[in-house]
Amino acid sequence: MSRRGKVLFLLATALMLARTDFWWWDETFQPILFGWIDLANLYHIAIWVAGYVLVYFTVRLWGEEEGK
Amino acid sequence: MTGQVAVVLAIVAAYMLAIVLIGYTSGRASRATMEDFHMAGRQLKTLVLFSTVFGANISAVTFIGHPGNAYHVGWVAWPYFVTSWAWMTPMFFYLLGRRAWPLGVHFGHMTISEIVAGRWKSPGLAVLIAVIIIVYTVPYLMTGLTGAGITLQALTDGFIPFWAGALAVSVVVMIYLIMGGMRGAAWVNTLQTAVFIVGGVLIFVVIAQSLGGPAAATEKVIENFPELYRRDRMGWKQFFSYGLVTAFCVPMFPQVFMRLLTGQNPKALRQIMMIYPAPAFLIFFSMAFLGMWGHALIPNLQGREADAILPLLLSQYAPTWAMGVLGAAVFSAMMSTMDSQLLSLTTIIVRDFLTRTKFRGTCEKNQVRISRVLVLALTVVSFVLSLRNPLAIIRIVEFAFAGFACLLAPTIAALYWKRCTKQAAIWSVIVSQVVLLGLTFGWFGLQKSWTFGFLPALPAMISGAGVLILLGFLSGPADDEGTRQYFSFFEELVKRSA
């Protein structure tokens, strides 16, 4: 695997660790968005978006490796 | 039978008839070869490939087990799956697909066992992996039938008993699979995936509206069951370990892995990677909130009773026409996974077992006939087992998913680690499965408390990977014909693309 590929999977590992927000797991949040989404929900949405970005760069990498 | 039940049944019956017709029509284009029956000639383009891979992944868990879980634990059920699996699985499509797909085309491999054991030309490893996959796929397969029975029973207010719903789905899936094989299933999956993605979003909108909107529904939960809006009912250790399990298990589902090999080219695989995370998020996010809101509206469901929360919400809060349409969406998700599981089990039995016996010499036409008989037999077995299913869907799949996840490390090693030996791969598989079973059931002198709050899958995966690395270094470097064949083929691929 190329160096860029290894970096992408290292970032994926970091994201997999960061997804467990244990530091505020027991805290109580109130909805802050549309009356039903709280900060913890927003954090997890951000993790999903970051993961999607990693998928985008992985697809680009694969395309370049294939020479297309 | 009330008018409402008649409308629901008419819509569901019309939908199932349409599915059978699509399976029959596309099956007429099939040829009686193993490549065509099991792999659709490896010619699936992006849209159909995405539909069949995503359809194979989204199952009774999504529309039955997942809302049932959210009913008990709250909204945390959605990131429990989505913040790892939804994006990590496509990344594994890259890691595995870029090597497994060309291997499949070049060597004619169809199953995970053939790809992994082919690396060392080891029939023993092939049989070991095949047995493990079958053991974990059968209970997972049962959950589809369980979900179908629960859904039809709840939507018809008990008019259709559990066994009849499960039987109806079994028969429909069996018919289009026997007639069309992989090609028929892929086209049926295209309709099913469209129906359950659109239907899933519709279910959310219709129910949320009838509850006065998401904010009002959430407020009811915060007032009456605040522990569901916090995360009191699930510890972070369980959340952490399950993230790894869901991320690592899906590429190892035989029904998903084998469908990756049916793509026309790597470009199709890359394109499905880009689509994957979006519908995965949409469906799981919306179903988790429905499950949590359902707790405030229909409280006091105990244990596996909560698996019926979505059909119960539909029957109480959706208009009659919507119940039928949305019921079809739920069936779509279940059937698309069931057909792929049945077909992959059939492929494994034929390729990893029968072709190693006196059936090896039998002509392809006969092998396809045997495959059709196996589809019939496996459907009957799954139906009978589903009638005795004692556990909530989410508990069954948590165990099955863990078993699949343990196979990821040796699979990656087979494709990337040249030094790794057959012994390292075999012992990695054995040790991880022993640790998983031991920590789950207290077997082999292991105790359940040794997981320290994490799921048993976590120590199982770590111990399997540890054994693989340790024995790989101690017994390597591998110097066998299979290793040379695979890695010279990979070098050839790099040269071709340069």
Coordinates of C-alpha atoms in Angstrom, one line a residue:
Chain A
M1 CA 0.0 0.0 0.0
S2 CA 1.2 3.5 -0.8
R3 CA 2.2 6.1 1.8
R4 CA -1.0 8.0 1.2
G5 CA -3.0 4.9 1.7
K6 CA -1.3 4.2 5.0
V7 CA -2.0 7.8 6.1
L8 CA -5.7 7.5 5.2
F9 CA -6.0 4.3 7.3
L10 CA -4.1 5.9 10.2
L11 CA -6.6 8.8 10.1
A12 CA -9.4 6.2 10.0
T13 CA -8.0 4.5 13.1
A14 CA -7.8 7.9 14.9
L15 CA -11.4 8.6 13.9
M16 CA -12.5 5.2 15.1
L17 CA -11.0 6.0 18.5
A18 CA -12.4 9.5 18.6
R19 CA -16.0 8.3 17.9
T20 CA -16.3 7.1 21.5
D21 CA -16.9 10.4 23.3
F22 CA -16.4 8.9 26.8
W23 CA -15.3 12.2 28.3
W24 CA -18.9 13.5 28.4
W25 CA -20.8 10.2 28.1
D26 CA -22.8 10.7 31.3
E27 CA -23.6 14.4 30.9
T28 CA -27.1 15.7 30.2
F29 CA -27.5 17.8 27.1
Q30 CA -30.5 19.8 26.0
P31 CA -31.6 20.0 22.3
I32 CA -29.8 22.8 20.5
L33 CA -30.8 22.2 16.9
F34 CA -34.4 22.1 15.6
G35 CA -35.6 21.3 19.1
W36 CA -34.4 17.7 19.0
I37 CA -30.7 17.4 18.2
D38 CA -28.2 17.9 21.1
L39 CA -24.5 18.4 21.2
A40 CA -23.7 14.7 21.5
N41 CA -25.7 14.0 18.4
L42 CA -23.9 16.8 16.5
Y43 CA -20.6 15.3 17.6
H44 CA -21.5 12.0 16.0
I45 CA -22.8 13.6 12.9
A46 CA -19.4 15.4 12.6
I47 CA -17.6 12.0 13.0
W48 CA -19.8 10.6 10.1
V49 CA -19.0 13.6 7.9
A50 CA -15.2 13.2 8.6
G51 CA -15.5 9.5 7.7
Y52 CA -17.2 10.4 4.5
V53 CA -14.3 12.7 3.6
L54 CA -11.9 9.9 4.2
V55 CA -13.9 7.7 1.9
Y56 CA -13.8 10.4 -0.8
F57 CA -10.0 10.6 -0.6
T58 CA -9.7 6.8 -0.6
V59 CA -11.7 6.6 -3.8
R60 CA -9.5 9.3 -5.4
L61 CA -6.4 7.3 -4.3
W62 CA -7.7 4.1 -5.8
G63 CA -8.5 5.9 -9.1
E64 CA -5.0 7.3 -9.2
E65 CA -3.4 3.9 -8.5
E66 CA -5.4 2.4 -11.3
G67 CA -4.2 5.2 -13.6
K68 CA -7.7 6.4 -14.4
Chain B
M1 CA -60.7 -9.2 8.1
T2 CA -61.0 -5.5 8.3
G3 CA -60.8 -3.1 5.3
Q4 CA -57.5 -1.8 6.6
V5 CA -56.0 -5.3 6.8
A6 CA -57.3 -6.1 3.3
V7 CA -55.6 -2.9 1.8
V8 CA -52.3 -3.7 3.6
L9 CA -52.4 -7.3 2.3
A10 CA -53.3 -6.3 -1.2
I11 CA -50.4 -3.8 -1.5
V12 CA -47.9 -6.3 0.0
A13 CA -49.1 -9.1 -2.3
A14 CA -48.9 -6.8 -5.4
Y15 CA -45.3 -5.9 -4.4
M16 CA -44.3 -9.5 -3.9
L17 CA -45.8 -10.5 -7.3
A18 CA -43.8 -7.7 -8.9
I19 CA -40.6 -9.0 -7.4
V20 CA -41.3 -12.5 -8.6
L21 CA -42.0 -11.2 -12.1
I22 CA -38.7 -9.2 -12.1
G23 CA -36.8 -12.3 -10.9
Y24 CA -38.4 -14.5 -13.6
T25 CA -37.8 -12.0 -16.4
S26 CA -34.1 -11.4 -15.6
G27 CA -33.6 -15.1 -14.9
R28 CA -34.6 -15.8 -18.5
A29 CA -31.4 -14.0 -19.6
S30 CA -29.3 -16.3 -17.3
R31 CA -27.1 -19.2 -18.6
A32 CA -26.8 -22.5 -16.8
T33 CA -23.2 -21.9 -15.7
M34 CA -21.8 -21.5 -12.2
E35 CA -20.3 -18.1 -13.1
D36 CA -23.7 -16.9 -14.2
F37 CA -25.9 -18.4 -11.5
H38 CA -23.6 -17.4 -8.6
M39 CA -21.8 -14.3 -9.9
A40 CA -24.1 -12.9 -12.7
G41 CA -21.1 -13.3 -15.1
R42 CA -19.2 -10.6 -13.0
Q43 CA -20.9 -8.0 -15.2
L44 CA -22.8 -5.8 -12.7
K45 CA -22.6 -2.1 -13.3
T46 CA -22.6 0.6 -10.7
L47 CA -26.3 1.1 -9.9
V48 CA -27.2 -2.6 -9.8
L49 CA -24.0 -3.4 -7.9
F50 CA -24.7 -0.7 -5.3
S51 CA -28.2 -1.9 -4.9
T52 CA -27.2 -5.6 -4.5
V53 CA -24.3 -4.8 -2.1
F54 CA -26.2 -2.3 0.0
G55 CA -29.4 -4.5 -0.1
A56 CA -27.3 -7.4 1.1
N57 CA -26.1 -5.3 4.0
I58 CA -29.4 -3.7 5.1
S59 CA -31.6 -6.3 6.8
A60 CA -34.2 -7.0 9.4
V61 CA -31.7 -5.5 11.8
T62 CA -32.2 -2.0 10.3
F63 CA -36.0 -1.9 10.4
I64 CA -36.8 -4.3 13.2
G65 CA -33.8 -5.0 15.5
H66 CA -32.3 -1.5 15.4
P67 CA -35.5 0.5 16.2
G68 CA -36.1 -2.2 18.9
N69 CA -32.7 -1.5 20.3
A70 CA -33.3 2.3 20.2
Y71 CA -36.6 1.6 22.1
H72 CA -34.5 0.4 25.0
V73 CA -31.3 2.5 24.8
G74 CA -32.4 5.7 23.1
W75 CA -30.9 7.7 20.2
V76 CA -27.4 6.4 20.9
A77 CA -28.5 3.4 18.8
W78 CA -27.7 5.3 15.6
P79 CA -24.1 6.2 16.2
Y80 CA -23.7 2.7 17.7
F81 CA -23.8 1.5 14.0
V82 CA -23.3 4.5 11.8
T83 CA -20.2 6.4 13.0
S84 CA -18.0 3.4 12.2
W85 CA -19.7 1.1 9.8
A86 CA -21.2 3.6 7.4
W87 CA -17.8 5.0 6.3
M88 CA -15.4 2.3 7.4
T89 CA -17.0 -0.4 5.4
P90 CA -16.5 1.4 2.1
M91 CA -12.8 1.9 3.1
F92 CA -12.5 -1.9 3.5
F93 CA -14.1 -2.2 0.0
Y94 CA -10.9 -0.5 -1.2
L95 CA -8.6 -2.5 1.0
L96 CA -10.1 -5.9 0.1
G97 CA -11.7 -5.2 -3.2
R98 CA -8.6 -3.8 -5.1
R99 CA -6.9 -7.2 -4.6
A100 CA -9.8 -9.7 -4.2
W101 CA -11.7 -8.5 -7.3
P102 CA -8.9 -9.1 -9.8
L103 CA -8.1 -12.4 -8.0
G104 CA -11.7 -13.5 -8.5
V105 CA -11.6 -12.6 -12.2
H106 CA -8.2 -14.2 -12.8
F107 CA -8.5 -17.4 -10.7
G108 CA -12.3 -17.8 -10.9
H109 CA -12.6 -17.5 -7.1
M110 CA -16.2 -16.9 -5.8
T111 CA -16.0 -17.2 -2.0
I112 CA -14.0 -15.7 0.9
S113 CA -12.6 -19.2 1.7
E114 CA -11.3 -19.5 -1.9
I115 CA -9.7 -16.1 -1.8
V116 CA -8.0 -16.6 1.6
A117 CA -7.2 -20.3 1.4
G118 CA -6.1 -19.9 -2.2
R119 CA -3.2 -17.8 -1.0
W120 CA -1.7 -20.9 0.6
K121 CA -3.6 -23.5 -1.5
S122 CA -4.9 -25.0 1.8
P123 CA -8.1 -27.0 1.6
G124 CA -8.1 -27.3 5.4
L125 CA -8.2 -23.5 5.9
A126 CA -10.9 -23.2 3.2
V127 CA -13.1 -25.7 5.0
L128 CA -12.4 -24.1 8.4
I129 CA -13.4 -20.6 7.1
A130 CA -16.4 -22.0 5.3
V131 CA -17.7 -23.8 8.4
I132 CA -17.4 -20.7 10.5
I133 CA -19.2 -18.5 7.9
I134 CA -22.0 -21.0 7.7
V135 CA -22.4 -21.2 11.5
Y136 CA -22.7 -17.4 11.8
T137 CA -24.8 -16.9 8.7
V138 CA -27.6 -19.3 9.6
P139 CA -28.8 -17.4 12.7
Y140 CA -28.4 -14.1 10.9
L141 CA -30.5 -15.5 8.1
M142 CA -33.2 -16.5 10.6
T143 CA -33.5 -12.9 11.7
G144 CA -34.9 -11.9 8.3
L145 CA -37.7 -14.4 8.6
T146 CA -38.3 -13.5 12.2
G147 CA -38.5 -9.8 11.1
A148 CA -41.0 -10.7 8.3
G149 CA -43.2 -12.6 10.7
I150 CA -43.2 -9.8 13.3
T151 CA -43.9 -7.1 10.7
L152 CA -46.9 -8.8 9.0
Q153 CA -48.4 -9.9 12.3
A154 CA -48.2 -6.3 13.6
L155 CA -49.4 -4.6 10.4
T156 CA -52.4 -6.9 10.1
D157 CA -53.2 -6.6 13.8
G158 CA -52.6 -10.4 14.3
F159 CA -54.7 -11.5 11.3
I160 CA -51.6 -13.0 9.7
P161 CA -49.8 -15.1 12.3
F162 CA -46.0 -15.0 12.7
W163 CA -45.4 -18.3 10.9
A164 CA -47.5 -17.2 7.8
G165 CA -45.5 -14.0 7.3
A166 CA -42.2 -15.8 7.6
L167 CA -43.5 -18.5 5.2
A168 CA -44.7 -16.0 2.6
V169 CA -41.3 -14.2 2.5
S170 CA -39.4 -17.5 2.4
V171 CA -41.5 -18.7 -0.6
V172 CA -41.1 -15.4 -2.6
V173 CA -37.3 -15.2 -2.0
M174 CA -36.9 -18.9 -2.9
I175 CA -38.9 -18.5 -6.2
Y176 CA -36.9 -15.6 -7.6
L177 CA -33.6 -17.0 -6.5
I178 CA -34.2 -20.4 -8.0
M179 CA -35.4 -18.8 -11.3
G180 CA -32.9 -16.1 -11.6
G181 CA -29.8 -16.9 -9.5
M182 CA -27.5 -13.9 -8.9
R183 CA -28.6 -12.0 -12.0
G184 CA -32.3 -12.3 -11.0
A185 CA -31.5 -11.4 -7.3
A186 CA -29.4 -8.4 -8.4
W187 CA -32.3 -6.9 -10.5
V188 CA -34.8 -7.6 -7.7
N189 CA -32.4 -6.0 -5.2
T190 CA -32.4 -2.8 -7.4
L191 CA -36.1 -2.4 -6.9
Q192 CA -35.9 -3.5 -3.2
T193 CA -33.1 -1.1 -2.4
A194 CA -34.9 1.8 -4.0
V195 CA -38.1 0.9 -2.1
F196 CA -36.5 0.6 1.3
I197 CA -34.4 3.8 1.0
V198 CA -37.3 5.9 -0.1
G199 CA -39.7 3.9 2.2
G200 CA -37.4 4.3 5.2
V201 CA -37.4 8.1 4.8
L202 CA -41.2 8.2 4.2
I203 CA -41.8 6.1 7.3
F204 CA -39.9 8.7 9.3
V205 CA -41.7 11.7 7.7
V206 CA -45.2 10.2 8.0
I207 CA -44.8 9.1 11.7
A208 CA -42.9 12.2 12.7
Q209 CA -45.7 14.4 11.3
S210 CA -48.4 12.4 13.0
L211 CA -46.5 12.9 16.3
G212 CA -46.5 16.7 15.9
G213 CA -42.9 16.8 14.5
P214 CA -39.5 15.6 15.8
A215 CA -39.2 18.3 18.4
A216 CA -42.6 17.5 20.0
A217 CA -41.8 13.8 19.9
T218 CA -38.4 14.3 21.5
E219 CA -39.9 16.5 24.2
K220 CA -42.2 13.7 25.2
V221 CA -39.2 11.4 25.6
I222 CA -37.2 14.0 27.6
E223 CA -40.2 14.5 29.9
N224 CA -41.1 10.9 30.5
F225 CA -38.0 8.9 29.8
P226 CA -35.0 11.3 30.1
E227 CA -32.6 8.3 30.4
L228 CA -33.2 7.6 26.7
Y229 CA -32.1 11.1 25.7
R230 CA -29.0 10.7 27.8
R231 CA -27.0 7.6 27.3
D232 CA -27.6 5.9 30.6
R233 CA -28.6 2.6 29.1
M234 CA -25.4 1.9 27.2
G235 CA -21.9 2.1 28.5
W236 CA -19.1 3.7 26.4
K237 CA -17.1 0.5 26.5
Q238 CA -19.9 -1.4 24.7
F239 CA -20.3 1.5 22.3
F240 CA -16.5 1.5 21.6
S241 CA -16.3 -2.3 21.0
Y242 CA -19.4 -2.5 18.9
G243 CA -18.0 0.2 16.6
L244 CA -15.1 -2.0 15.8
V245 CA -17.3 -5.1 15.4
T246 CA -19.7 -3.4 12.9
A247 CA -16.8 -1.8 11.0
F248 CA -14.9 -5.1 10.7
C249 CA -17.7 -7.6 10.2
V250 CA -19.6 -6.2 7.1
P251 CA -16.8 -6.8 4.6
M252 CA -16.6 -10.3 6.0
F253 CA -20.3 -11.1 5.5
P254 CA -20.2 -13.7 2.7
Q255 CA -23.2 -12.1 1.0
V256 CA -21.4 -8.7 0.8
F257 CA -17.9 -9.9 0.1
M258 CA -19.1 -12.2 -2.8
R259 CA -21.2 -9.4 -4.3
L260 CA -18.1 -7.2 -4.5
L261 CA -16.6 -9.8 -6.8
T262 CA -19.6 -9.5 -9.2
G263 CA -18.8 -5.9 -10.2
Q264 CA -17.9 -5.3 -13.9
N265 CA -14.7 -3.4 -13.0
P266 CA -12.9 -1.6 -10.1
K267 CA -14.5 1.7 -11.2
A268 CA -17.9 0.3 -10.3
L269 CA -16.5 -0.6 -6.8
R270 CA -15.2 2.9 -6.4
Q271 CA -18.5 4.5 -7.3
I272 CA -20.5 2.4 -4.9
M273 CA -18.0 3.4 -2.1
M274 CA -18.9 7.1 -2.7
I275 CA -22.7 6.4 -2.5
Y276 CA -22.6 4.0 0.5
P277 CA -22.3 6.3 3.6
A278 CA -25.3 8.6 2.7
P279 CA -28.2 6.2 2.7
A280 CA -26.6 4.3 5.6
F281 CA -26.7 7.4 7.8
L282 CA -30.2 8.4 6.7
I283 CA -31.9 5.1 7.4
F284 CA -30.1 4.3 10.7
F285 CA -30.5 7.9 12.1
S286 CA -34.2 8.0 11.3
M287 CA -35.0 4.5 12.5
A288 CA -33.2 5.1 15.9
F289 CA -35.3 8.2 16.6
L290 CA -38.5 6.4 15.7
G291 CA -37.6 3.6 18.1
M292 CA -36.9 6.1 20.9
W293 CA -40.1 8.1 20.2
G294 CA -41.9 4.8 20.1
H295 CA -41.0 4.3 23.8
A296 CA -42.9 7.4 24.8
L297 CA -45.9 6.5 22.8
I298 CA -46.1 2.7 23.4
P299 CA -44.3 2.1 26.7
N300 CA -43.9 -1.2 28.6
L301 CA -42.7 -3.4 25.7
Q302 CA -40.3 -5.9 27.3
G303 CA -37.1 -7.4 25.7
R304 CA -37.7 -8.7 22.2
E305 CA -41.3 -7.4 22.2
A306 CA -39.7 -4.0 21.3
D307 CA -38.7 -5.5 17.9
A308 CA -42.3 -4.9 16.8
I309 CA -42.1 -1.1 17.6
L310 CA -41.8 0.1 14.0
P311 CA -44.8 -2.0 12.6
L312 CA -46.7 -1.0 15.8
L313 CA -46.1 2.7 15.1
L314 CA -47.1 2.2 11.5
S315 CA -50.3 0.5 12.4
Q316 CA -51.2 3.2 15.0
Y317 CA -49.9 6.4 13.4
A318 CA -49.8 5.9 9.6
P319 CA -52.7 6.0 7.1
T320 CA -53.8 2.6 5.7
W321 CA -52.2 3.1 2.3
A322 CA -48.9 4.1 3.9
M323 CA -48.9 1.0 6.1
G324 CA -49.0 -1.2 3.0
V325 CA -46.4 0.8 1.0
L326 CA -44.1 1.1 4.1
G327 CA -44.6 -2.6 5.0
A328 CA -43.3 -3.3 1.5
A329 CA -40.2 -1.2 2.3
V330 CA -39.5 -3.2 5.4
F331 CA -39.9 -6.5 3.5
S332 CA -37.6 -5.2 0.8
A333 CA -34.8 -4.8 3.3
M334 CA -35.3 -8.2 4.7
M335 CA -35.6 -10.1 1.4
S336 CA -32.6 -8.4 -0.2
T337 CA -30.4 -9.7 2.6
M338 CA -32.1 -13.1 2.8
D339 CA -31.6 -13.8 -0.9
S340 CA -28.0 -12.8 -0.8
Q341 CA -27.4 -15.0 2.3
L342 CA -29.1 -18.0 0.8
L343 CA -27.1 -17.6 -2.5
S344 CA -23.8 -17.1 -0.7
L345 CA -24.4 -20.2 1.6
T346 CA -25.2 -22.2 -1.6
T347 CA -22.1 -21.0 -3.3
I348 CA -20.0 -21.9 -0.2
I349 CA -21.5 -25.4 0.0
V350 CA -21.0 -26.1 -3.7
R351 CA -17.5 -24.5 -4.1
D352 CA -15.9 -25.2 -0.7
F353 CA -17.4 -28.6 0.0
L354 CA -19.0 -30.4 -2.9
T355 CA -16.3 -29.6 -5.5
R356 CA -13.8 -31.2 -3.1
T357 CA -15.8 -34.5 -3.2
K358 CA -16.8 -36.8 -6.0
F359 CA -19.0 -34.0 -7.4
R360 CA -15.8 -32.3 -8.7
G361 CA -16.2 -33.9 -12.0
T362 CA -19.9 -33.2 -12.5
C363 CA -20.8 -30.8 -15.4
E364 CA -21.7 -27.1 -14.7
K365 CA -25.3 -27.7 -15.6
N366 CA -25.6 -30.2 -12.8
Q367 CA -23.8 -28.0 -10.4
V368 CA -26.3 -25.3 -11.1
R369 CA -29.1 -27.8 -10.6
I370 CA -27.6 -28.8 -7.2
S371 CA -27.3 -25.1 -6.3
R372 CA -31.1 -24.7 -7.0
V373 CA -31.9 -27.7 -4.8
L374 CA -29.6 -26.2 -2.1
V375 CA -31.5 -22.9 -2.2
L376 CA -34.7 -24.8 -1.6
A377 CA -33.3 -26.9 1.2
L378 CA -31.6 -23.9 3.0
T379 CA -34.9 -21.9 2.8
V380 CA -36.8 -24.8 4.5
V381 CA -34.2 -25.2 7.2
S382 CA -34.1 -21.4 7.9
F383 CA -37.9 -21.2 8.1
V384 CA -38.1 -24.1 10.5
L385 CA -35.3 -22.6 12.7
S386 CA -37.0 -19.2 12.7
L387 CA -40.1 -20.6 14.3
R388 CA -37.9 -21.6 17.3
N389 CA -36.0 -18.3 17.6
P390 CA -36.0 -17.3 21.2
L391 CA -33.9 -14.1 21.2
A392 CA -34.2 -10.5 20.2
I393 CA -32.8 -9.8 16.7
I394 CA -30.2 -7.4 18.0
R395 CA -28.8 -10.0 20.4
I396 CA -28.5 -12.7 17.7
V397 CA -26.7 -10.4 15.2
E398 CA -24.3 -9.0 17.8
F399 CA -23.0 -12.5 18.3
A400 CA -22.9 -13.4 14.6
F401 CA -21.3 -10.0 13.7
A402 CA -18.5 -10.7 16.2
G403 CA -17.8 -14.1 14.5
F404 CA -17.4 -12.5 11.1
A405 CA -15.3 -9.6 12.4
C406 CA -12.7 -12.1 13.7
L407 CA -12.1 -13.3 10.1
L408 CA -10.9 -9.8 8.9
A409 CA -7.3 -10.0 10.1
P410 CA -6.4 -13.3 8.3
T411 CA -8.2 -12.1 5.2
I412 CA -6.1 -8.9 5.1
A413 CA -3.0 -10.9 5.8
A414 CA -3.7 -13.3 2.9
L415 CA -3.9 -10.3 0.5
Y416 CA -1.2 -8.1 1.8
W417 CA 1.3 -9.8 4.1
K418 CA 3.7 -11.8 2.0
R419 CA 5.6 -13.2 5.1
C420 CA 2.5 -14.7 6.7
T421 CA 2.2 -18.5 6.7
K422 CA -0.7 -20.9 6.5
Q423 CA -0.1 -21.9 10.1
A424 CA -0.4 -18.3 11.3
A425 CA -3.7 -17.8 9.4
I426 CA -5.2 -21.1 10.7
W427 CA -4.2 -20.5 14.4
S428 CA -5.4 -16.9 14.2
V429 CA -8.9 -18.1 13.0
I430 CA -9.0 -20.8 15.7
V431 CA -7.8 -18.7 18.6
S432 CA -10.1 -15.8 17.9
Q433 CA -13.2 -18.1 17.6
V434 CA -12.2 -19.9 20.8
V435 CA -11.8 -16.6 22.7
L436 CA -15.1 -15.3 21.3
L437 CA -17.1 -18.4 22.2
G438 CA -15.3 -18.8 25.6
L439 CA -16.0 -15.2 26.7
T440 CA -19.6 -15.2 25.3
F441 CA -20.7 -18.5 26.8
G442 CA -18.1 -19.2 29.5
W443 CA -16.6 -22.1 27.6
F444 CA -13.0 -23.4 27.5
G445 CA -12.3 -22.3 31.0
L446 CA -12.8 -18.6 30.1
Q447 CA -15.1 -16.3 32.1
K448 CA -17.6 -13.7 30.9
S449 CA -16.3 -11.2 33.4
W450 CA -12.8 -11.2 31.7
T451 CA -14.1 -8.7 29.1
F452 CA -14.1 -5.9 31.7
G453 CA -17.3 -4.4 30.2
F454 CA -16.2 -4.5 26.6
L455 CA -17.9 -6.9 24.2
P456 CA -16.3 -10.4 23.9
A457 CA -15.6 -9.6 20.2
L458 CA -12.9 -7.0 21.2
P459 CA -10.5 -9.4 23.0
A460 CA -11.3 -12.1 20.4
M461 CA -10.3 -9.8 17.5
I462 CA -7.2 -8.6 19.4
S463 CA -6.1 -12.2 20.3
G464 CA -6.6 -13.4 16.7
A465 CA -4.6 -10.5 15.3
G466 CA -1.9 -11.0 18.0
V467 CA -1.5 -14.7 17.1
L468 CA -1.4 -13.9 13.4
I469 CA 1.4 -11.4 13.8
L470 CA 3.4 -13.5 16.3
L471 CA 3.2 -16.7 14.3
G472 CA 3.6 -14.9 11.1
F473 CA 7.0 -13.6 12.3
L474 CA 8.0 -16.8 14.0
S475 CA 7.0 -19.3 11.2
G476 CA 7.6 -17.0 8.2
P477 CA 8.6 -16.1 5.6
A478 CA 6.1 -18.0 3.6
D479 CA 7.6 -19.8 0.7
D480 CA 4.9 -21.8 -1.1
E481 CA 3.5 -21.9 -4.5
G482 CA 0.2 -20.1 -3.6
T483 CA 2.1 -17.2 -2.1
R484 CA 4.4 -16.9 -5.1
Q485 CA 1.4 -17.1 -7.4
Y486 CA -0.7 -14.4 -5.6
F487 CA 2.2 -11.9 -5.1
S488 CA 3.6 -12.2 -8.6
F489 CA 0.0 -11.6 -9.8
F490 CA -0.2 -8.4 -7.6
E491 CA 3.2 -7.2 -9.0
E492 CA 1.8 -7.8 -12.5
L493 CA -1.2 -5.7 -11.7
V494 CA 1.0 -2.8 -10.5
K495 CA 3.0 -3.0 -13.6
R496 CA -0.1 -2.9 -15.8
S497 CA -1.5 0.2 -14.1
A498 CA 1.9 2.0 -14.2

